[in-house]
mmCIF file of C-alpha atoms in Angstrom:
data_model
loop_
_atom_site.group_PDB
_atom_site.id
_atom_site.type_symbol
_atom_site.label_atom_id
_atom_site.label_comp_id
_atom_site.label_asym_id
_atom_site.label_seq_id
_atom_site.Cartn_x
_atom_site.Cartn_y
_atom_site.Cartn_z
ATOM 1 C CA UNK A 1 41.675 -57.909 7.304
ATOM 2 C CA UNK A 2 42.761 -56.401 10.687
ATOM 3 C CA UNK A 3 45.337 -54.265 8.859
ATOM 4 C CA UNK A 4 42.690 -53.001 6.437
ATOM 5 C CA UNK A 5 40.333 -52.168 9.316
ATOM 6 C CA UNK A 6 43.155 -50.336 11.102
ATOM 7 C CA UNK A 7 43.740 -48.162 8.030
ATOM 8 C CA UNK A 8 40.073 -47.661 7.163
ATOM 9 C CA UNK A 9 38.337 -46.588 10.357
ATOM 10 C CA UNK A 10 34.980 -46.684 8.581
ATOM 11 C CA UNK A 11 35.235 -50.497 8.736
ATOM 12 C CA UNK A 12 35.960 -50.714 12.456
ATOM 13 C CA UNK A 13 32.404 -51.732 13.420
ATOM 14 C CA UNK A 14 32.820 -54.857 11.238
ATOM 15 C CA UNK A 15 35.192 -56.197 13.896
ATOM 16 C CA UNK A 16 31.990 -56.952 15.794
ATOM 17 C CA UNK A 17 30.832 -60.334 14.440
ATOM 18 C CA UNK A 18 27.173 -59.659 15.207
ATOM 19 C CA UNK A 19 27.135 -56.324 13.385
ATOM 20 C CA UNK A 20 29.093 -57.789 10.475
ATOM 21 C CA UNK A 21 26.402 -60.449 10.038
ATOM 22 C CA UNK A 22 23.625 -57.862 10.426
ATOM 23 C CA UNK A 23 25.228 -55.529 7.877
ATOM 24 C CA UNK A 24 26.002 -58.293 5.369
ATOM 25 C CA UNK A 25 22.453 -59.611 5.455
ATOM 26 C CA UNK A 26 20.826 -56.202 5.100
ATOM 27 C CA UNK A 27 23.203 -55.182 2.305
ATOM 28 C CA UNK A 28 22.158 -58.241 0.325
ATOM 29 C CA UNK A 29 18.502 -57.555 1.112
ATOM 30 C CA UNK A 30 18.838 -53.924 -0.035
ATOM 31 C CA UNK A 31 20.307 -55.046 -3.361
ATOM 32 C CA UNK A 32 17.355 -57.393 -3.758
ATOM 33 C CA UNK A 33 14.933 -54.547 -3.030
ATOM 34 C CA UNK A 34 16.577 -52.391 -5.683
ATOM 35 C CA UNK A 35 16.122 -55.161 -8.249
ATOM 36 C CA UNK A 36 12.566 -55.789 -7.044
ATOM 37 C CA UNK A 37 11.504 -52.153 -7.578
ATOM 38 C CA UNK A 38 12.421 -52.225 -11.267
ATOM 39 C CA UNK A 39 10.847 -55.649 -11.799
ATOM 40 C CA UNK A 40 7.633 -54.616 -10.036
ATOM 41 C CA UNK A 41 7.209 -51.538 -12.226
ATOM 42 C CA UNK A 42 7.729 -53.660 -15.348
ATOM 43 C CA UNK A 43 5.360 -56.413 -14.187
ATOM 44 C CA UNK A 44 2.599 -53.908 -13.374
ATOM 45 C CA UNK A 45 3.071 -52.386 -16.824
ATOM 46 C CA UNK A 46 2.762 -55.837 -18.432
ATOM 47 C CA UNK A 47 -0.365 -56.670 -16.413
ATOM 48 C CA UNK A 48 -2.214 -53.350 -16.712
ATOM 49 C CA UNK A 49 -0.381 -50.956 -19.049
ATOM 50 C CA UNK A 50 -1.229 -48.228 -16.513
ATOM 51 C CA UNK A 51 0.965 -45.805 -14.565
ATOM 52 C CA UNK A 52 -1.960 -45.217 -12.203
ATOM 53 C CA UNK A 53 -1.876 -48.906 -11.322
ATOM 54 C CA UNK A 54 1.783 -48.588 -10.340
ATOM 55 C CA UNK A 55 0.860 -45.678 -8.084
ATOM 56 C CA UNK A 56 -1.770 -47.821 -6.384
ATOM 57 C CA UNK A 57 0.751 -50.585 -5.715
ATOM 58 C CA UNK A 58 3.226 -48.092 -4.209
ATOM 59 C CA UNK A 59 0.508 -46.580 -2.021
ATOM 60 C CA UNK A 60 -0.634 -50.066 -0.952
ATOM 61 C CA UNK A 61 2.854 -50.687 0.437
ATOM 62 C CA UNK A 62 3.404 -47.188 1.871
ATOM 63 C CA UNK A 63 0.161 -46.742 3.833
ATOM 64 C CA UNK A 64 0.425 -49.795 6.133
ATOM 65 C CA UNK A 65 4.125 -49.069 6.587
ATOM 66 C CA UNK A 66 3.268 -45.618 7.946
ATOM 67 C CA UNK A 67 0.304 -46.896 9.981
ATOM 68 C CA UNK A 68 2.280 -49.670 11.666
ATOM 69 C CA UNK A 69 5.455 -47.662 12.296
ATOM 70 C CA UNK A 70 4.296 -46.510 15.737
ATOM 71 C CA UNK A 71 3.159 -49.998 16.700
ATOM 72 C CA UNK A 72 6.487 -51.292 15.421
ATOM 73 C CA UNK A 73 8.256 -48.814 17.697
ATOM 74 C CA UNK A 74 6.349 -50.110 20.727
ATOM 75 C CA UNK A 75 7.161 -53.694 19.742
ATOM 76 C CA UNK A 76 10.859 -52.825 19.348
ATOM 77 C CA UNK A 77 10.975 -51.595 22.967
ATOM 78 C CA UNK A 78 8.932 -54.483 24.404
ATOM 79 C CA UNK A 79 10.183 -57.478 22.439
ATOM 80 C CA UNK A 80 13.627 -58.779 21.406
ATOM 81 C CA UNK A 81 14.577 -56.615 18.427
ATOM 82 C CA UNK A 82 16.527 -59.369 16.733
ATOM 83 C CA UNK A 83 13.443 -61.570 16.743
ATOM 84 C CA UNK A 84 11.342 -58.786 15.175
ATOM 85 C CA UNK A 85 13.887 -58.390 12.363
ATOM 86 C CA UNK A 86 13.967 -62.133 11.812
ATOM 87 C CA UNK A 87 10.184 -62.467 11.541
ATOM 88 C CA UNK A 88 10.014 -59.381 9.307
ATOM 89 C CA UNK A 89 12.643 -60.711 6.889
ATOM 90 C CA UNK A 90 11.053 -64.172 6.803
ATOM 91 C CA UNK A 91 7.622 -62.642 6.232
ATOM 92 C CA UNK A 92 8.736 -60.316 3.445
ATOM 93 C CA UNK A 93 10.742 -63.094 1.821
ATOM 94 C CA UNK A 94 7.685 -65.371 1.847
ATOM 95 C CA UNK A 95 5.546 -62.612 0.301
ATOM 96 C CA UNK A 96 7.982 -61.945 -2.547
ATOM 97 C CA UNK A 97 8.509 -65.658 -3.216
ATOM 98 C CA UNK A 98 4.719 -66.127 -3.308
ATOM 99 C CA UNK A 99 4.531 -63.441 -6.010
ATOM 100 C CA UNK A 100 7.267 -65.317 -7.856
ATOM 101 C CA UNK A 101 5.382 -68.614 -7.613
ATOM 102 C CA UNK A 102 2.124 -67.046 -8.834
ATOM 103 C CA UNK A 103 3.998 -65.512 -11.756
ATOM 104 C CA UNK A 104 5.698 -68.761 -12.732
ATOM 105 C CA UNK A 105 2.312 -70.514 -12.594
ATOM 106 C CA UNK A 106 0.894 -67.755 -14.877
ATOM 107 C CA UNK A 107 -1.913 -66.949 -12.430
ATOM 108 C CA UNK A 108 -0.562 -63.641 -11.063
ATOM 109 C CA UNK A 109 -3.145 -60.850 -11.194
ATOM 110 C CA UNK A 110 -3.084 -57.180 -10.286
ATOM 111 C CA UNK A 111 -5.113 -57.654 -7.110
ATOM 112 C CA UNK A 112 -2.516 -60.164 -5.904
ATOM 113 C CA UNK A 113 0.125 -57.419 -6.067
ATOM 114 C CA UNK A 114 -2.115 -55.014 -4.133
ATOM 115 C CA UNK A 115 -2.876 -57.550 -1.388
ATOM 116 C CA UNK A 116 0.702 -58.717 -1.038
ATOM 117 C CA UNK A 117 1.979 -55.112 -1.053
ATOM 118 C CA UNK A 118 -0.290 -54.381 1.917
ATOM 119 C CA UNK A 119 1.206 -57.305 3.845
ATOM 120 C CA UNK A 120 4.727 -56.267 2.818
ATOM 121 C CA UNK A 121 4.088 -52.766 4.187
ATOM 122 C CA UNK A 122 2.954 -54.154 7.539
ATOM 123 C CA UNK A 123 6.166 -56.198 7.890
ATOM 124 C CA UNK A 124 8.279 -53.188 6.862
ATOM 125 C CA UNK A 125 6.555 -51.013 9.492
ATOM 126 C CA UNK A 126 7.809 -53.354 12.213
ATOM 127 C CA UNK A 127 11.257 -53.757 10.669
ATOM 128 C CA UNK A 128 12.564 -50.181 10.517
ATOM 129 C CA UNK A 129 12.245 -49.104 14.196
ATOM 130 C CA UNK A 130 13.707 -52.426 15.347
ATOM 131 C CA UNK A 131 16.673 -52.182 12.955
ATOM 132 C CA UNK A 132 17.624 -48.654 13.946
ATOM 133 C CA UNK A 133 17.316 -49.365 17.681
ATOM 134 C CA UNK A 134 19.245 -52.653 17.462
ATOM 135 C CA UNK A 135 22.491 -51.103 16.199
ATOM 136 C CA UNK A 136 23.554 -49.424 19.488
ATOM 137 C CA UNK A 137 22.684 -52.688 21.241
ATOM 138 C CA UNK A 138 25.176 -54.528 19.036
ATOM 139 C CA UNK A 139 28.170 -52.196 18.614
ATOM 140 C CA UNK A 140 30.197 -50.178 21.075
ATOM 141 C CA UNK A 141 29.478 -46.469 21.555
ATOM 142 C CA UNK A 142 32.673 -45.427 19.733
ATOM 143 C CA UNK A 143 31.718 -47.536 16.711
ATOM 144 C CA UNK A 144 28.217 -46.106 16.164
ATOM 145 C CA UNK A 145 29.350 -43.594 13.523
ATOM 146 C CA UNK A 146 31.119 -46.390 11.628
ATOM 147 C CA UNK A 147 28.059 -48.666 11.844
ATOM 148 C CA UNK A 148 25.669 -45.957 10.648
ATOM 149 C CA UNK A 149 28.042 -44.954 7.867
ATOM 150 C CA UNK A 150 28.242 -48.556 6.647
ATOM 151 C CA UNK A 151 24.448 -48.872 6.819
ATOM 152 C CA UNK A 152 24.066 -45.725 4.712
ATOM 153 C CA UNK A 153 26.795 -46.964 2.368
ATOM 154 C CA UNK A 154 24.984 -50.259 1.696
ATOM 155 C CA UNK A 155 21.726 -48.387 1.103
ATOM 156 C CA UNK A 156 23.373 -46.057 -1.403
ATOM 157 C CA UNK A 157 25.162 -48.909 -3.165
ATOM 158 C CA UNK A 158 21.813 -50.672 -3.563
ATOM 159 C CA UNK A 159 20.335 -47.460 -4.968
ATOM 160 C CA UNK A 160 23.232 -47.265 -7.399
ATOM 161 C CA UNK A 161 23.463 -50.919 -8.462
ATOM 162 C CA UNK A 162 20.087 -52.447 -7.582
ATOM 163 C CA UNK A 163 18.065 -51.016 -10.496
ATOM 164 C CA UNK A 164 20.749 -51.997 -13.024
ATOM 165 C CA UNK A 165 20.891 -55.486 -11.529
ATOM 166 C CA UNK A 166 17.103 -55.746 -11.666
ATOM 167 C CA UNK A 167 16.977 -54.549 -15.257
ATOM 168 C CA UNK A 168 19.596 -57.119 -16.230
ATOM 169 C CA UNK A 169 17.719 -59.968 -14.556
ATOM 170 C CA UNK A 170 14.422 -58.877 -16.139
ATOM 171 C CA UNK A 171 16.086 -58.760 -19.563
ATOM 172 C CA UNK A 172 17.555 -62.252 -19.127
ATOM 173 C CA UNK A 173 14.798 -64.228 -17.407
ATOM 174 C CA UNK A 174 11.863 -61.850 -16.900
ATOM 175 C CA UNK A 175 10.396 -60.049 -13.845
ATOM 176 C CA UNK A 176 9.886 -63.268 -11.897
ATOM 177 C CA UNK A 177 13.648 -63.826 -11.890
ATOM 178 C CA UNK A 178 14.174 -60.487 -10.131
ATOM 179 C CA UNK A 179 11.364 -61.310 -7.676
ATOM 180 C CA UNK A 180 13.036 -64.642 -6.906
ATOM 181 C CA UNK A 181 16.375 -62.878 -6.354
ATOM 182 C CA UNK A 182 14.762 -60.455 -3.899
ATOM 183 C CA UNK A 183 12.996 -63.284 -2.075
ATOM 184 C CA UNK A 184 16.237 -65.231 -1.733
ATOM 185 C CA UNK A 185 18.011 -62.090 -0.504
ATOM 186 C CA UNK A 186 15.516 -61.975 2.375
ATOM 187 C CA UNK A 187 16.219 -65.641 3.091
ATOM 188 C CA UNK A 188 19.970 -64.889 3.179
ATOM 189 C CA UNK A 189 19.379 -61.910 5.482
ATOM 190 C CA UNK A 190 17.246 -64.034 7.806
ATOM 191 C CA UNK A 191 20.058 -66.612 7.864
ATOM 192 C CA UNK A 192 22.529 -63.921 8.923
ATOM 193 C CA UNK A 193 20.174 -62.791 11.698
ATOM 194 C CA UNK A 194 19.737 -66.383 12.849
ATOM 195 C CA UNK A 195 23.511 -66.805 13.019
ATOM 196 C CA UNK A 196 23.908 -63.800 15.340
ATOM 197 C CA UNK A 197 24.326 -64.673 18.987
ATOM 198 C CA UNK A 198 21.594 -63.505 21.415
ATOM 199 C CA UNK A 199 21.831 -59.736 21.622
ATOM 200 C CA UNK A 200 19.227 -58.773 24.194
ATOM 201 C CA UNK A 201 21.308 -57.056 26.840
ATOM 202 C CA UNK A 202 20.235 -57.143 30.475
ATOM 203 C CA UNK A 203 19.121 -53.507 30.493
ATOM 204 C CA UNK A 204 16.629 -54.040 27.683
ATOM 205 C CA UNK A 205 15.481 -57.332 29.197
ATOM 206 C CA UNK A 206 14.783 -55.660 32.525
ATOM 207 C CA UNK A 207 13.106 -52.678 30.830
ATOM 208 C CA UNK A 208 10.892 -54.994 28.797
ATOM 209 C CA UNK A 209 10.092 -57.015 31.958
ATOM 210 C CA UNK A 210 9.130 -53.855 33.858
ATOM 211 C CA UNK A 211 7.034 -52.658 30.925
ATOM 212 C CA UNK A 212 5.169 -55.936 30.701
ATOM 213 C CA UNK A 213 4.571 -55.982 34.486
ATOM 214 C CA UNK A 214 3.188 -52.462 34.387
ATOM 215 C CA UNK A 215 0.827 -53.176 31.508
ATOM 216 C CA UNK A 216 -0.209 -56.733 32.414
ATOM 217 C CA UNK A 217 -3.202 -55.473 34.394
ATOM 218 C CA UNK A 218 -4.271 -52.944 31.767
ATOM 219 C CA UNK A 219 -6.041 -53.468 28.436
ATOM 220 C CA UNK A 220 -3.569 -54.000 25.549
ATOM 221 C CA UNK A 221 -4.698 -50.888 23.695
ATOM 222 C CA UNK A 222 -4.203 -48.689 26.756
ATOM 223 C CA UNK A 223 -0.764 -50.217 27.303
ATOM 224 C CA UNK A 224 0.246 -49.406 23.727
ATOM 225 C CA UNK A 225 -1.066 -45.848 24.022
ATOM 226 C CA UNK A 226 0.792 -45.386 27.308
ATOM 227 C CA UNK A 227 4.013 -46.584 25.675
ATOM 228 C CA UNK A 228 3.549 -44.193 22.766
ATOM 229 C CA UNK A 229 2.828 -41.350 25.174
ATOM 230 C CA UNK A 230 6.078 -42.101 26.997
ATOM 231 C CA UNK A 231 7.997 -41.906 23.721
ATOM 232 C CA UNK A 232 6.251 -38.693 22.716
ATOM 233 C CA UNK A 233 6.970 -37.168 26.160
ATOM 234 C CA UNK A 234 10.684 -37.717 25.580
ATOM 235 C CA UNK A 235 10.438 -36.027 22.170
ATOM 236 C CA UNK A 236 8.625 -32.996 23.594
ATOM 237 C CA UNK A 237 11.172 -32.571 26.391
ATOM 238 C CA UNK A 238 14.190 -32.858 24.066
ATOM 239 C CA UNK A 239 14.610 -29.482 22.312
ATOM 240 C CA UNK A 240 17.099 -30.798 19.746
ATOM 241 C CA UNK A 241 14.584 -33.456 18.647
ATOM 242 C CA UNK A 242 11.330 -31.524 19.059
ATOM 243 C CA UNK A 243 12.697 -28.663 16.948
ATOM 244 C CA UNK A 244 14.695 -30.793 14.527
ATOM 245 C CA UNK A 245 11.880 -33.179 13.569
ATOM 246 C CA UNK A 246 9.473 -30.629 11.999
ATOM 247 C CA UNK A 247 12.402 -28.906 10.285
ATOM 248 C CA UNK A 248 13.502 -32.260 8.864
ATOM 249 C CA UNK A 249 9.922 -33.076 7.809
ATOM 250 C CA UNK A 250 9.598 -29.857 5.814
ATOM 251 C CA UNK A 251 13.126 -30.204 4.482
ATOM 252 C CA UNK A 252 12.377 -33.732 3.317
ATOM 253 C CA UNK A 253 9.453 -32.412 1.271
ATOM 254 C CA UNK A 254 11.558 -29.605 -0.218
ATOM 255 C CA UNK A 255 14.308 -32.047 -1.193
ATOM 256 C CA UNK A 256 12.448 -35.224 -2.160
ATOM 257 C CA UNK A 257 9.659 -33.526 -4.105
ATOM 258 C CA UNK A 258 11.886 -31.612 -6.571
ATOM 259 C CA UNK A 259 14.489 -34.396 -6.890
ATOM 260 C CA UNK A 260 11.959 -37.142 -7.576
ATOM 261 C CA UNK A 261 9.103 -35.280 -9.300
ATOM 262 C CA UNK A 262 10.477 -32.121 -10.920
ATOM 263 C CA UNK A 263 13.975 -33.282 -11.917
ATOM 264 C CA UNK A 264 12.945 -35.303 -15.000
ATOM 265 C CA UNK A 265 11.132 -32.281 -16.444
ATOM 266 C CA UNK A 266 14.049 -29.999 -15.520
ATOM 267 C CA UNK A 267 16.407 -32.259 -17.479
ATOM 268 C CA UNK A 268 14.081 -32.211 -20.484
ATOM 269 C CA UNK A 269 13.002 -28.558 -20.605
ATOM 270 C CA UNK A 270 15.831 -26.592 -18.970
ATOM 271 C CA UNK A 271 18.854 -28.706 -19.907
ATOM 272 C CA UNK A 272 17.403 -30.021 -23.194
ATOM 273 C CA UNK A 273 18.889 -33.445 -22.416
ATOM 274 C CA UNK A 274 17.638 -37.024 -22.600
ATOM 275 C CA UNK A 275 17.176 -39.750 -20.015
ATOM 276 C CA UNK A 276 20.951 -40.332 -19.911
ATOM 277 C CA UNK A 277 21.428 -37.122 -17.889
ATOM 278 C CA UNK A 278 18.559 -38.043 -15.575
ATOM 279 C CA UNK A 279 20.228 -41.381 -14.900
ATOM 280 C CA UNK A 280 23.634 -39.782 -14.347
ATOM 281 C CA UNK A 281 22.109 -37.287 -11.892
ATOM 282 C CA UNK A 282 20.601 -40.156 -9.914
ATOM 283 C CA UNK A 283 24.012 -41.812 -9.777
ATOM 284 C CA UNK A 284 25.616 -38.518 -8.709
ATOM 285 C CA UNK A 285 23.147 -38.215 -5.812
ATOM 286 C CA UNK A 286 24.011 -41.723 -4.609
ATOM 287 C CA UNK A 287 27.760 -41.160 -5.069
ATOM 288 C CA UNK A 288 27.623 -37.973 -2.996
ATOM 289 C CA UNK A 289 25.922 -39.846 -0.176
ATOM 290 C CA UNK A 290 28.477 -42.678 -0.440
ATOM 291 C CA UNK A 291 31.276 -40.103 -0.144
ATOM 292 C CA UNK A 292 29.662 -38.745 3.045
ATOM 293 C CA UNK A 293 29.393 -42.279 4.449
ATOM 294 C CA UNK A 294 33.065 -43.026 3.810
ATOM 295 C CA UNK A 295 34.264 -39.667 5.163
ATOM 296 C CA UNK A 296 32.192 -39.643 8.360
ATOM 297 C CA UNK A 297 32.786 -43.320 8.994
ATOM 298 C CA UNK A 298 36.529 -42.674 8.848
ATOM 299 C CA UNK A 299 36.311 -40.088 11.643
ATOM 300 C CA UNK A 300 36.539 -41.427 15.185
ATOM 301 C CA UNK A 301 35.022 -38.222 16.558
ATOM 302 C CA UNK A 302 32.808 -35.751 14.711
ATOM 303 C CA UNK A 303 33.309 -32.269 16.215
ATOM 304 C CA UNK A 304 30.440 -29.778 16.645
ATOM 305 C CA UNK A 305 27.951 -32.294 15.327
ATOM 306 C CA UNK A 306 24.904 -30.020 15.492
ATOM 307 C CA UNK A 307 26.632 -27.283 13.508
ATOM 308 C CA UNK A 308 28.111 -29.769 11.036
ATOM 309 C CA UNK A 309 24.775 -31.520 10.559
ATOM 310 C CA UNK A 310 22.755 -28.425 9.708
ATOM 311 C CA UNK A 311 25.696 -26.846 7.903
ATOM 312 C CA UNK A 312 25.622 -29.874 5.587
ATOM 313 C CA UNK A 313 21.910 -29.259 4.995
ATOM 314 C CA UNK A 314 22.678 -25.616 4.126
ATOM 315 C CA UNK A 315 25.332 -26.821 1.650
ATOM 316 C CA UNK A 316 22.869 -29.251 0.042
ATOM 317 C CA UNK A 317 20.246 -26.484 -0.101
ATOM 318 C CA UNK A 318 22.594 -24.144 -1.954
ATOM 319 C CA UNK A 319 23.327 -26.935 -4.439
ATOM 320 C CA UNK A 320 19.598 -27.530 -4.906
ATOM 321 C CA UNK A 321 19.135 -23.812 -5.581
ATOM 322 C CA UNK A 322 21.937 -24.024 -8.147
ATOM 323 C CA UNK A 323 19.954 -26.604 -10.124
ATOM 324 C CA UNK A 324 17.225 -24.040 -10.773
ATOM 325 C CA UNK A 325 19.501 -21.273 -12.054
ATOM 326 C CA UNK A 326 19.753 -20.421 -15.725
ATOM 327 C CA UNK A 327 23.170 -21.727 -16.833
ATOM 328 C CA UNK A 328 24.775 -21.617 -20.319
ATOM 329 C CA UNK A 329 23.916 -24.830 -22.135
ATOM 330 C CA UNK A 330 27.547 -25.913 -22.503
ATOM 331 C CA UNK A 331 28.100 -25.976 -18.738
ATOM 332 C CA UNK A 332 24.635 -26.867 -17.446
ATOM 333 C CA UNK A 333 24.938 -30.700 -17.414
ATOM 334 C CA UNK A 334 28.310 -30.648 -15.650
ATOM 335 C CA UNK A 335 27.091 -28.123 -13.107
ATOM 336 C CA UNK A 336 23.965 -30.212 -12.509
ATOM 337 C CA UNK A 337 26.088 -33.326 -11.864
ATOM 338 C CA UNK A 338 28.227 -31.375 -9.388
ATOM 339 C CA UNK A 339 25.140 -29.946 -7.693
ATOM 340 C CA UNK A 340 23.456 -33.339 -7.319
ATOM 341 C CA UNK A 341 26.643 -34.852 -5.912
ATOM 342 C CA UNK A 342 26.765 -32.022 -3.375
ATOM 343 C CA UNK A 343 23.106 -32.549 -2.450
ATOM 344 C CA UNK A 344 23.795 -36.247 -1.867
ATOM 345 C CA UNK A 345 26.852 -35.437 0.249
ATOM 346 C CA UNK A 346 24.972 -32.911 2.393
ATOM 347 C CA UNK A 347 21.910 -35.095 2.962
ATOM 348 C CA UNK A 348 24.085 -38.154 3.611
ATOM 349 C CA UNK A 349 26.045 -36.219 6.242
ATOM 350 C CA UNK A 350 22.854 -35.069 7.958
ATOM 351 C CA UNK A 351 21.353 -38.565 7.992
ATOM 352 C CA UNK A 352 24.397 -40.279 9.522
ATOM 353 C CA UNK A 353 24.899 -37.668 12.263
ATOM 354 C CA UNK A 354 21.165 -37.492 13.084
ATOM 355 C CA UNK A 355 20.811 -41.269 13.506
ATOM 356 C CA UNK A 356 24.013 -41.466 15.570
ATOM 357 C CA UNK A 357 22.799 -38.676 17.869
ATOM 358 C CA UNK A 358 19.481 -40.475 18.353
ATOM 359 C CA UNK A 359 21.234 -43.705 19.255
ATOM 360 C CA UNK A 360 23.445 -41.885 21.788
ATOM 361 C CA UNK A 361 20.969 -39.460 23.376
ATOM 362 C CA UNK A 362 17.740 -41.477 23.439
ATOM 363 C CA UNK A 363 17.494 -44.041 26.283
ATOM 364 C CA UNK A 364 17.761 -47.549 24.844
ATOM 365 C CA UNK A 365 14.405 -48.583 26.322
ATOM 366 C CA UNK A 366 12.739 -45.737 24.361
ATOM 367 C CA UNK A 367 14.751 -45.902 21.153
ATOM 368 C CA UNK A 368 12.255 -48.048 19.225
ATOM 369 C CA UNK A 369 9.354 -45.707 19.910
ATOM 370 C CA UNK A 370 11.343 -42.524 19.318
ATOM 371 C CA UNK A 371 12.731 -43.985 16.072
ATOM 372 C CA UNK A 372 9.196 -44.757 14.888
ATOM 373 C CA UNK A 373 8.085 -41.178 15.667
ATOM 374 C CA UNK A 374 11.104 -39.863 13.772
ATOM 375 C CA UNK A 375 10.452 -42.045 10.708
ATOM 376 C CA UNK A 376 6.724 -41.337 10.701
ATOM 377 C CA UNK A 377 7.407 -37.604 10.869
ATOM 378 C CA UNK A 378 9.920 -37.839 8.013
ATOM 379 C CA UNK A 379 7.695 -39.898 5.688
ATOM 380 C CA UNK A 380 4.090 -39.009 6.506
ATOM 381 C CA UNK A 381 3.859 -35.813 4.436
ATOM 382 C CA UNK A 382 5.829 -37.086 1.448
ATOM 383 C CA UNK A 383 2.750 -38.150 -0.602
ATOM 384 C CA UNK A 384 1.296 -34.644 -0.193
ATOM 385 C CA UNK A 385 4.683 -33.130 -1.035
ATOM 386 C CA UNK A 386 4.934 -35.176 -4.220
ATOM 387 C CA UNK A 387 1.448 -34.103 -5.299
ATOM 388 C CA UNK A 388 2.060 -30.403 -4.615
ATOM 389 C CA UNK A 389 5.440 -30.517 -6.348
ATOM 390 C CA UNK A 390 3.850 -32.051 -9.441
ATOM 391 C CA UNK A 391 1.188 -29.340 -9.595
ATOM 392 C CA UNK A 392 3.750 -26.564 -9.041
ATOM 393 C CA UNK A 393 6.084 -28.010 -11.687
ATOM 394 C CA UNK A 394 3.338 -28.061 -14.323
ATOM 395 C CA UNK A 395 2.079 -24.602 -13.384
ATOM 396 C CA UNK A 396 5.303 -22.640 -12.804
ATOM 397 C CA UNK A 397 8.034 -24.788 -14.346
ATOM 398 C CA UNK A 398 10.720 -26.993 -12.763
ATOM 399 C CA UNK A 399 13.326 -24.229 -12.459
ATOM 400 C CA UNK A 400 11.046 -22.145 -10.225
ATOM 401 C CA UNK A 401 10.326 -25.228 -8.113
ATOM 402 C CA UNK A 402 14.039 -25.803 -7.482
ATOM 403 C CA UNK A 403 14.660 -22.129 -6.735
ATOM 404 C CA UNK A 404 11.793 -21.946 -4.221
ATOM 405 C CA UNK A 405 12.606 -25.319 -2.622
ATOM 406 C CA UNK A 406 16.311 -24.517 -2.353
ATOM 407 C CA UNK A 407 15.567 -21.118 -0.783
ATOM 408 C CA UNK A 408 13.134 -22.748 1.641
ATOM 409 C CA UNK A 409 15.700 -25.321 2.705
ATOM 410 C CA UNK A 410 18.369 -22.648 3.197
ATOM 411 C CA UNK A 411 15.948 -20.796 5.494
ATOM 412 C CA UNK A 412 15.191 -23.982 7.460
ATOM 413 C CA UNK A 413 18.916 -24.720 7.874
ATOM 414 C CA UNK A 414 19.596 -21.179 9.117
ATOM 415 C CA UNK A 415 16.730 -21.442 11.624
ATOM 416 C CA UNK A 416 18.214 -24.691 12.909
ATOM 417 C CA UNK A 417 21.706 -23.186 13.179
ATOM 418 C CA UNK A 418 20.619 -20.182 15.271
ATOM 419 C CA UNK A 419 18.938 -22.403 17.897
ATOM 420 C CA UNK A 420 21.412 -22.935 20.789
ATOM 421 C CA UNK A 421 20.130 -26.472 21.558
ATOM 422 C CA UNK A 422 21.157 -27.587 18.079
ATOM 423 C CA UNK A 423 24.612 -26.030 18.235
ATOM 424 C CA UNK A 424 25.288 -27.626 21.637
ATOM 425 C CA UNK A 425 24.709 -31.202 20.468
ATOM 426 C CA UNK A 426 27.903 -33.133 21.226
#
């Protein structure tokens, strides 16, 4: 194993026992989530026969996740982050296993899924800021790129394999089997977290102690608002973040909307292909991101990170634009696969560098709050983006949507590249 790690620098963060346990548990949990998503869609269809019902379940999980992100960021800076992750995994595991039990008892109803999705979203809102801010607390500074690359790699592998795994379990034993698998994956992840040695370093302990002393004489709500204001003040006074966040928010809409809403219709009407091409394009997107994870994780130092990060976005934007061009039918599917792989590579590169920069440049006592602001900014407008993309696709056609979105993302990347604060990020 040491020889393999020496040859593959992307694995170097796994030399840290605590991170290895953290990564192993979350990789298993991500696979369970991928299986759960497929099983949930099938179970909702069996219960209601309605696509609208599935939308309600997704929204029931998304809304509390967004609402509690900021509170989760405050908690991540005040409380031991490992403990937050542990309670979140235990809570989500209990929720999924409760769904499983209700299903096996043949008493599961649609309103159960809505109520439990709301609770799941609350737990997820606390989980994400704590997870991102825990990584630099666990691994050495030189291993952050490796750790973030491995985290992205496990996420992409779950995207690639999770749905197929879920479909297989549903076919063999039904949706409740996939729910049980996801619930047990949370139990395994919680076990890995429990096995990690105490990770609260003295700096965070002292920062949390000072924070609690300052807010002990103030009402809890005012203390939370003061903490959020402190995180927001850092964002406003950091040009690379204050400028990059709105650009990333708009870029996320221009990428996620077409790729998730307009792509199926593009495959059907422009490429005259079936669901097989849609599935292959999804795999190509994940494979491109995996390639970025392996490449960046292998590098011990990423030069000119600001330029490379937004240059990767420009590359992905050009590939997105390519998807909307009129291509001879014989070459169109192959070009689309290449373009989607390139989009995945570009977005994967941006994500790894952006998270690593946050973990290096944001003070550790603020990282939970700043991470929650970053995630809220990235996700909050997605529902509106999906809706607008759907309307535009039906009105103007999917090819136009990809051409406009790709052009918009190229413009955003160029704006980011001409700003000196972004080019100076090292």
